[in-house]
Coordinates of C-alpha atoms in Angstrom, one line a residue:
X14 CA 0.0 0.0 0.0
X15 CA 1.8 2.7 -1.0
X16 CA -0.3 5.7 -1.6
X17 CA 2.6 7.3 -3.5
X18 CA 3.1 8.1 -7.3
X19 CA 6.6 9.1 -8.7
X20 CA 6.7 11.3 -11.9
X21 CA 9.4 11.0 -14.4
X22 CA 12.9 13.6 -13.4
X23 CA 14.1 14.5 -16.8
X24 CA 10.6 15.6 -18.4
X25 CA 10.4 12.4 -20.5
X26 CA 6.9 10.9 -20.4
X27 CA 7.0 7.4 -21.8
X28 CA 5.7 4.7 -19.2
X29 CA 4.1 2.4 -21.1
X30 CA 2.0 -1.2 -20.7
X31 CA 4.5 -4.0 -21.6
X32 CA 3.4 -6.2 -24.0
X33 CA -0.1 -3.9 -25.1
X34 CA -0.8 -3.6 -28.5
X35 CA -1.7 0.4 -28.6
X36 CA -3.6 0.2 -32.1
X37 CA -6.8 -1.9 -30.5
X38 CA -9.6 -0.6 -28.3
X39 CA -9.3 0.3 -24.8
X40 CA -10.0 3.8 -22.5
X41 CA -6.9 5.1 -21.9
X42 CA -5.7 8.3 -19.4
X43 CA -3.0 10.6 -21.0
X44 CA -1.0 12.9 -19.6
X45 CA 0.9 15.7 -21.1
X46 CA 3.6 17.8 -19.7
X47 CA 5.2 21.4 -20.5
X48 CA 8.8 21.6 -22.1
X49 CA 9.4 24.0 -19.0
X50 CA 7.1 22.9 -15.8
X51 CA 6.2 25.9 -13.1
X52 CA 5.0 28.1 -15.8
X53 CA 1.5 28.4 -16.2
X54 CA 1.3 29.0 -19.7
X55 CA -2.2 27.0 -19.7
X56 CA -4.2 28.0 -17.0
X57 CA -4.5 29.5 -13.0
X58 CA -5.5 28.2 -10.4
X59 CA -8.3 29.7 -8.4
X60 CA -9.7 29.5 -5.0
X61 CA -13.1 29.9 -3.9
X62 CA -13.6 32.8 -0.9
X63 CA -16.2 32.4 1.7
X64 CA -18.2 35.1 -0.5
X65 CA -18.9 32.7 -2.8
X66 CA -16.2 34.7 -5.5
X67 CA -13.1 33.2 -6.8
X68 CA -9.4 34.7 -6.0
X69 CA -6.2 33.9 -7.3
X70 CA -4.1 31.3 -5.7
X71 CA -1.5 33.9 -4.8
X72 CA -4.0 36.0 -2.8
X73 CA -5.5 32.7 -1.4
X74 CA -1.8 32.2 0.7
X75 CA -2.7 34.9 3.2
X76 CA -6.4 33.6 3.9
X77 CA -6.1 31.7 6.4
X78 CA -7.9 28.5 4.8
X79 CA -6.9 25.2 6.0
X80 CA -6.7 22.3 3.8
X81 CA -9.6 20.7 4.1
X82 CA -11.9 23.5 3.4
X83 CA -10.6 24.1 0.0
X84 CA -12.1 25.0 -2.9
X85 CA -10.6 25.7 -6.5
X86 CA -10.8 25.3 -10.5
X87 CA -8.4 26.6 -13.3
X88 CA -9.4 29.2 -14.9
X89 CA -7.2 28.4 -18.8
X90 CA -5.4 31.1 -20.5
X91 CA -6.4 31.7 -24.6
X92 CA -3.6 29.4 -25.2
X93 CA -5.3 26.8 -22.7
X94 CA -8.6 27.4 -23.9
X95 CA -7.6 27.0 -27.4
X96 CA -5.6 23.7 -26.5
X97 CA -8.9 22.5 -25.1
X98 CA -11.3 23.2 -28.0
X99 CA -8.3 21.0 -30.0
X100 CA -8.1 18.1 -27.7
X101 CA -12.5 18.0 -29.0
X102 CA -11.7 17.6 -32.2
X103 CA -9.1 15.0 -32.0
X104 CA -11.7 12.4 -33.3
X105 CA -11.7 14.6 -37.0
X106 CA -8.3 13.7 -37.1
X107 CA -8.4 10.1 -35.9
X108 CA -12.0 9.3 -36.2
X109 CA -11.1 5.9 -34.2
X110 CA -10.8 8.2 -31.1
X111 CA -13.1 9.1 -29.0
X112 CA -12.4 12.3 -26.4
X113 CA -14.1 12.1 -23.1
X114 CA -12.2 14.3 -21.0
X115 CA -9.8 16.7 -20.9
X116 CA -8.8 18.2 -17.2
X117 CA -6.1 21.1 -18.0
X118 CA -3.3 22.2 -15.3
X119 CA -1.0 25.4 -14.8
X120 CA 1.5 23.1 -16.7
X121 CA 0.3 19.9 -17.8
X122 CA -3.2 18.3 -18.7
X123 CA -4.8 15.4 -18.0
X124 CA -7.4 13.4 -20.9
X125 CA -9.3 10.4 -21.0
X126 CA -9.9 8.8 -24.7
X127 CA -11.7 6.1 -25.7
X128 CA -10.3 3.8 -28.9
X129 CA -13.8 2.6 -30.1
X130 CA -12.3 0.3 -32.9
X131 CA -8.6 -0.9 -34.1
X132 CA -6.6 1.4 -35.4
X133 CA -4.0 1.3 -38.7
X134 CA -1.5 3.1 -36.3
X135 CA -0.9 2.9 -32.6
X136 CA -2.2 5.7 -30.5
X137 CA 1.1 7.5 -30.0
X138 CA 0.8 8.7 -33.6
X139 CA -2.7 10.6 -32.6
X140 CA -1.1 11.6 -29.7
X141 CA 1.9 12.9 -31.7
X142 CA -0.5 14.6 -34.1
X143 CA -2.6 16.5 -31.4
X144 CA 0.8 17.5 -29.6
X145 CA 1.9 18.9 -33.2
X146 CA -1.1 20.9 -33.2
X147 CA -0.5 22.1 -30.0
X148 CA 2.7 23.6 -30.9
X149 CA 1.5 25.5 -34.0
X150 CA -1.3 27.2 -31.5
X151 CA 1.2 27.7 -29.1
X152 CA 3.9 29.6 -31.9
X153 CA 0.9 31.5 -33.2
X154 CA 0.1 32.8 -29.4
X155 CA 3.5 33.1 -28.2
X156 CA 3.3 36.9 -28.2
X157 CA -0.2 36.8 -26.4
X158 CA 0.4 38.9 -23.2
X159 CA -2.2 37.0 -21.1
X160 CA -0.3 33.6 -22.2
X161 CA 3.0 34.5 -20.6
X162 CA 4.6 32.4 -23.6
X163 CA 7.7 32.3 -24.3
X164 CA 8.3 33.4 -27.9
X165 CA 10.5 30.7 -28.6
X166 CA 10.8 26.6 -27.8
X167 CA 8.3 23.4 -27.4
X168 CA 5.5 23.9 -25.3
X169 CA 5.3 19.9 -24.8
X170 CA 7.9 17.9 -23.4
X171 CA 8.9 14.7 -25.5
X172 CA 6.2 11.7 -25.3
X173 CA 3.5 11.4 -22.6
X174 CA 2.6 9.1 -20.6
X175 CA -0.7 6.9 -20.2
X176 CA -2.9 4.2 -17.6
X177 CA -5.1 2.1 -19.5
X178 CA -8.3 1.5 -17.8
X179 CA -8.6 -2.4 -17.4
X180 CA -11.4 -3.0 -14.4
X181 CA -15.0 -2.4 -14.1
X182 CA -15.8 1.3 -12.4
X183 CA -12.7 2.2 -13.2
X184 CA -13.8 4.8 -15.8
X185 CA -16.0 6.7 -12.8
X186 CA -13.0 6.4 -10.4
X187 CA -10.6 8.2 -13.1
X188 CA -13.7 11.4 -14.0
X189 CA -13.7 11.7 -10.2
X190 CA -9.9 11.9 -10.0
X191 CA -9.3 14.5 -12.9
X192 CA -12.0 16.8 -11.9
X193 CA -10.5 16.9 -8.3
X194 CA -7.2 17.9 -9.6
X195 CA -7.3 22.0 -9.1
X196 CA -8.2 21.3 -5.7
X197 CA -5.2 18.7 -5.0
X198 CA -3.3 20.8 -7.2
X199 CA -4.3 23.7 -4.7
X200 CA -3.8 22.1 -1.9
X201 CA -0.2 21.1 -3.0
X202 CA 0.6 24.4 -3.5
X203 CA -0.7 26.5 -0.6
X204 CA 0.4 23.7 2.1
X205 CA 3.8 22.6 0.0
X206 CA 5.2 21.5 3.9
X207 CA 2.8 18.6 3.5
X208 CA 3.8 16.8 0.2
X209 CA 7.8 17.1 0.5
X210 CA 9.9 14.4 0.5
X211 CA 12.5 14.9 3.5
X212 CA 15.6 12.8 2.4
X213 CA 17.2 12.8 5.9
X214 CA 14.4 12.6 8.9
X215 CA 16.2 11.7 12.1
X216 CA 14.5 9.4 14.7
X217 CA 15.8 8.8 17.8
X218 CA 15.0 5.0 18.2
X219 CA 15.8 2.2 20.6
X220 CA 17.3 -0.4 18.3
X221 CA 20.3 -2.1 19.5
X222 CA 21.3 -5.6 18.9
X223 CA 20.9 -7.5 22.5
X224 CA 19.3 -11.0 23.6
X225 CA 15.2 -10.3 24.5
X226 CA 12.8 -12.4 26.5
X227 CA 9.6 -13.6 24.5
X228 CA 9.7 -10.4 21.9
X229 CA 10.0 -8.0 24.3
X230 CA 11.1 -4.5 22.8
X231 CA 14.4 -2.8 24.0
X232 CA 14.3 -0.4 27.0
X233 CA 17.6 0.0 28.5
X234 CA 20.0 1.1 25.3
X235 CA 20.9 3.8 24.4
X236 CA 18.5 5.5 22.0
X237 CA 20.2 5.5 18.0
X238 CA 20.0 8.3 15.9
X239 CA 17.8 6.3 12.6
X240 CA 17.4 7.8 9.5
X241 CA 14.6 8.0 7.3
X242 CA 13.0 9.0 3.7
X243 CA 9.1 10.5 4.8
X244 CA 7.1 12.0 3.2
X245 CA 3.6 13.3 5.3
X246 CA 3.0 14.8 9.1
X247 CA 6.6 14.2 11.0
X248 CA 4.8 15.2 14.0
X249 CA 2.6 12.1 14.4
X250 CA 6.3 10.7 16.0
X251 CA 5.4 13.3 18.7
X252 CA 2.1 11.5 20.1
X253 CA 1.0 8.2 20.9
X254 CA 1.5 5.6 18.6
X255 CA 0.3 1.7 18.1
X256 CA 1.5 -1.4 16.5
X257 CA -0.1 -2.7 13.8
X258 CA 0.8 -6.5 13.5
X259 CA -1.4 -9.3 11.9
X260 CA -0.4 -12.5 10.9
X261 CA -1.0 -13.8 7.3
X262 CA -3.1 -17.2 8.8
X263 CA -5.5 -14.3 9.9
X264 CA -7.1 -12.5 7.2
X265 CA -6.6 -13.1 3.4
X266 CA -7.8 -11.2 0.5
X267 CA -9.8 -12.9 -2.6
X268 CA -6.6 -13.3 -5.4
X269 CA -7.5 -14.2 -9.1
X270 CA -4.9 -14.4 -12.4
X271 CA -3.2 -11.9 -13.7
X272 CA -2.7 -11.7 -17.3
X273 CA 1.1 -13.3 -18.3
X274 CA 1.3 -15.1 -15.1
X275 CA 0.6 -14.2 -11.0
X276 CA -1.9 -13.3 -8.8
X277 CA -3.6 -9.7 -8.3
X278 CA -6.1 -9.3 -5.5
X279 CA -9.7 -8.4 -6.3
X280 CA -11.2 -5.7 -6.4
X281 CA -14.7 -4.4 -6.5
X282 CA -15.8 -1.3 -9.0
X283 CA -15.2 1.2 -6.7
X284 CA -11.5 -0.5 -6.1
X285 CA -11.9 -2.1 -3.0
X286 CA -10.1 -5.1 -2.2
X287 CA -12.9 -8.2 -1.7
X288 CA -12.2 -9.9 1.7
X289 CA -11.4 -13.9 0.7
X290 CA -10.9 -14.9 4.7
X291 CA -11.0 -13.2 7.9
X292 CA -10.7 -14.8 11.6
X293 CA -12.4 -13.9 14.8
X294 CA -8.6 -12.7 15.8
X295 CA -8.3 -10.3 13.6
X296 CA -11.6 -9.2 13.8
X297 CA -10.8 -8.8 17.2
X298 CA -7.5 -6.7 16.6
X299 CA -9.2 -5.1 14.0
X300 CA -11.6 -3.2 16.3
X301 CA -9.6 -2.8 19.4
X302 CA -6.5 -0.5 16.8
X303 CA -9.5 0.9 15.1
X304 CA -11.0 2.3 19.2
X305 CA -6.9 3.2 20.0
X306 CA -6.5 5.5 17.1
X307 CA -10.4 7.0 17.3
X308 CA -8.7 7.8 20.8
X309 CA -5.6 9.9 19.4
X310 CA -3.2 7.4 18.7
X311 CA -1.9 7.0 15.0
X312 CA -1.1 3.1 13.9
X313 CA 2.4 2.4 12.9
X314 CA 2.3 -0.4 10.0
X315 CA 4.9 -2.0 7.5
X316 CA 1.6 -3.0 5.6
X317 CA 3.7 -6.0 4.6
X318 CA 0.4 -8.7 5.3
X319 CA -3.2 -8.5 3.4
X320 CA -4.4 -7.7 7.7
X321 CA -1.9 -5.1 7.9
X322 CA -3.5 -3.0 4.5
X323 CA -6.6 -3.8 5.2
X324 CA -6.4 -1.9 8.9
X325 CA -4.3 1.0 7.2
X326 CA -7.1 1.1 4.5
X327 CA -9.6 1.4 7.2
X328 CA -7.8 3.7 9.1
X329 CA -7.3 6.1 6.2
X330 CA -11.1 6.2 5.3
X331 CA -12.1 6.6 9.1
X332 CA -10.0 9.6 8.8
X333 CA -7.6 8.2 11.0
X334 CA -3.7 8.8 12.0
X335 CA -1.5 6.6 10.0
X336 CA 2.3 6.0 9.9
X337 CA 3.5 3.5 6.8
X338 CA 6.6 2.0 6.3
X339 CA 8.1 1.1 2.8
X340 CA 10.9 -1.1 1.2
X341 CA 11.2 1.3 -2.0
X342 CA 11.9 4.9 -0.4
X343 CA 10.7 7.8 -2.5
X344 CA 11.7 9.8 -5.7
X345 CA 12.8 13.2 -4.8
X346 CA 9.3 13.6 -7.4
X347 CA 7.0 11.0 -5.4
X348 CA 3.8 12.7 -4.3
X349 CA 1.2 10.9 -2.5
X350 CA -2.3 9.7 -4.5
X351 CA -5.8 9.0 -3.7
X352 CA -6.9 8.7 0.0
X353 CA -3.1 9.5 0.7
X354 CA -3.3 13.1 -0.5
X355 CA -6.5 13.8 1.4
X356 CA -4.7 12.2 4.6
X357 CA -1.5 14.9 3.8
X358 CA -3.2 17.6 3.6
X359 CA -5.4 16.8 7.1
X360 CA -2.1 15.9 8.8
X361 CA -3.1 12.0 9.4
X362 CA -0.3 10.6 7.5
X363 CA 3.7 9.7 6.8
X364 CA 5.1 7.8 5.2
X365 CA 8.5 6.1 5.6
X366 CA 11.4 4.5 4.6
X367 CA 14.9 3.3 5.7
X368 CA 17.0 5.9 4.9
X369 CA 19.9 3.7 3.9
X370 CA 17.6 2.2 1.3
X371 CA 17.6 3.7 -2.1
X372 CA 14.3 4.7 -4.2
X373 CA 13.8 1.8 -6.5
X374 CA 11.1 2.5 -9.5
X375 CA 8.6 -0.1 -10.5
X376 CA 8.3 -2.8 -7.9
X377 CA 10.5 -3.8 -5.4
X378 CA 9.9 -7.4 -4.8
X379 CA 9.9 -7.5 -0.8
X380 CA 12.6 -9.9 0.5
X381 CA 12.3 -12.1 4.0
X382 CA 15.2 -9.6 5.5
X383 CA 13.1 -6.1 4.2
X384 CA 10.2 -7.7 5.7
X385 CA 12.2 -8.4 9.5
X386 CA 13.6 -4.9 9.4
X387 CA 9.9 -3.0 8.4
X388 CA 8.3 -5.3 11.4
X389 CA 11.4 -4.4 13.4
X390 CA 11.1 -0.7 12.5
X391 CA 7.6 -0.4 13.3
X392 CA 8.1 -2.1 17.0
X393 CA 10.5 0.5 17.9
X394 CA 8.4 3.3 15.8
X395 CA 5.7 2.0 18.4
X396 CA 7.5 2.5 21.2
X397 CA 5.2 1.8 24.3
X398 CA 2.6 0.4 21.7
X399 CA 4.8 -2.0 19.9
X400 CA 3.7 -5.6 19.6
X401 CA 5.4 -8.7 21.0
X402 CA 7.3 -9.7 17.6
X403 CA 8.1 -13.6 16.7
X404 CA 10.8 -12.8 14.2
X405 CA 10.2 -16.6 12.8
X406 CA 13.8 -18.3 13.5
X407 CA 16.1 -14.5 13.1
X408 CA 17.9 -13.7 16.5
X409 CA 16.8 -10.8 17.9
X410 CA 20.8 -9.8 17.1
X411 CA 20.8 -10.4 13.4
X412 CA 17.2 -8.4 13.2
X413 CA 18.7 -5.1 14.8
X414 CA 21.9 -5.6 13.1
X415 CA 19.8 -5.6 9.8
X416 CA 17.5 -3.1 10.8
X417 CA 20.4 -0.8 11.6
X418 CA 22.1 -1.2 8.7
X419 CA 18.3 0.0 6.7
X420 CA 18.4 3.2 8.9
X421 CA 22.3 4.2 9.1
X422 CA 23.5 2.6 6.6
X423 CA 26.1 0.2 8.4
X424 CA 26.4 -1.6 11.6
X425 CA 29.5 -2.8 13.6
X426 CA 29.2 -4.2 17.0
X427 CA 30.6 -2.5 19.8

């Protein structure tokens, strides 16, 4: 559960679906970016006032509005509007295409599409036609003073990237997610504290390789100076905290094939994971986290067992305090997604990982050793609400000697 999305560094767009033919029919999400992000050559944001008017973001800074009562839209530029009334008539161009969407940004836009029959051509030659257009309304307007163009260069940066829509409701999900954008996008901007990746946040933890009875966390050392990647509310460290711990015999999502091999859990339209097994312990567990964080306490999880997501997914849409731990770390890009962003910008959230770890793109298969040090990490995040910890056959040694190597990047026994 990772709640986090990382955009390309170097301005390329060009993720792409390995092995998908991009001539047959599908709905598909594009995204494009500007040559030159931070300018917004397409549109401003806008916030709405307790008047019921609209203000500029700029003026919105000094309003005192808090995240959660935020309101906004982009208002386009001509050379946004015009970009806009284009993207409608892609289908005279590629009649194969149908536009559904198109969700412009300061600096990049958003569109959903639908391929209603095989094409001759894949769809990056549309896309590469449209984006040519772009750029011949951009050179005609690149004087306009209300633009802010520059009068020379791309507007687009090279390729653009793309999610195809494969599951039922998924189409609903996406309309609800583009619209949204000037708010997020808002958000982002007036609160930028929230959504930064801090490459060096120092914990003071008690983690020390010594011999424990029955799982029992370390009190007496010396507290060692941990570093982490986070991304979200620091200050949930500061207050209570809990342990969240559940075993994989005790709750189990429903799993089905995945297309070229493997298993993906399913989900329902709306997204939601569909519950294959769950036992009267967890249950149990479940409800009695759930009451500890309704009381102030935020749940520390390494959200490594289908238990452990499924009480951070609860947690998150009770509008409850969360603190996550990851194997992957974070692009100095990443930004968080979803429920995730809401939970940033209220505060109920970070998101962590070893700092001695490096940000890995695409999946990071989660080894048995990531998997001791995240447990470990979370039962000394816990402090007095860690969990008694079977670490299945490791010494309690070799686990702090692993887990300080993850958070200062070497260990050597006194």
């Amino acid at each position: 559960m990772s709640g986090v999305e990382s955009e390309s560094q170097n301005g390329r767009m060009t993720r792409r679906c390995q092995g998908w033919d991009y001539r047959q029919r599908a709905i598909y999400m594009i995204t494009l970016v500007q040559r030159v992000r931070g300018r917004p050559l397409l549109g401003r944001l806008e916030v709405a006032e307790g008047t019921g008017g609209w203000i500029p973001l700029e003026a919105a800074r000094a309003s005192g509005l808090r995240p959660e009562t935020v309101t906004a839209r982009l208002q386009p530029t001509a050379l946004g509007a015009a970009i806009l009334a284009h993207w409608k008539r892609i289908g005279a161009f590629t009649p194969e295409i149908r536009p559904l969407y198109c969700q412009l940004m300061p600096d990049h836009l958003h569109a959903l599409l639908e391929v209603t029959r095989p094409m001759a051509r894949p769809l990056g030659n549309a896309i590469g036609g449209f984006k040519t257009g772009c750029e011949k309304i951009y050179r005609a307007r690149a004087t306009a003073a209300e633009d802010g163009a520059a009068a020379a260069g791309r507007l687009w940066a090279e390729g653009f990237q793309d999610s195809i829509l494969f599951r039922d409701g998924q189409l609903g999900n996406m309309f609800d997610y583009l619209r949204d954008n000037p708010r997020r996008g808002a958000i982002k901007r007036l609160f930028p504290e929230l959504f930064r990746v801090v490459r060096d946040l120092r914990v003071n933890l008690r983690l020390a390789p010594q011999a424990r009875h029955e799982g029992a966390c370390a009190v007496a050392e010396a507290r060692a100076s941990c570093r982490f990647f986070a991304l979200g509310n620091r200050f949930l460290l500061d207050g209570p905290r809990v342990q969240v711990q559940v075993s994989r015999r005790d709750f189990r999502y429903q799993r089905a094939p995945k297309p070229g091999g493997g298993l993906k859990i399913v989900r329902d339209t709306r997204g939601t994971p569909q519950i294959a097994f769950a036992s009267p312990a967890f249950d149990a567990k479940c409800a009695r986290l759930l009451a500890e964080a309704q009381g102030g306490a935020a749940l520390v999880s390494p959200c490594i067992s289908d238990g452990e997501r499924e009480i951070a997914r609860r947690a998150l849409a009770a509008g409850l305090k969360l603190v996550t731990l990851s194997n992957k770390g974070f692009s100095p890009v990443a930004k968080p997604t979803g429920r995730s962003f809401d939970a940033c910008a209220d505060g109920r959230l970070l998101m962590l990982a070893p700092g001695a770890w490096p940000y890995t793109p695409g999946e990071k298969p989660l080894t048995r050793e990531d998997a001791l040090v995240l447990n470990r990490l979370a039962q000394a995040l816990a402090g007095a609400g860690a969990a008694e910890t079977n670490y299945a056959g490791a010494t309690f040694e070799a686990v702090d000697a692993c887990a300080l190597r993850a958070v200062r990047g070497e260990y050597r026994p006194g």
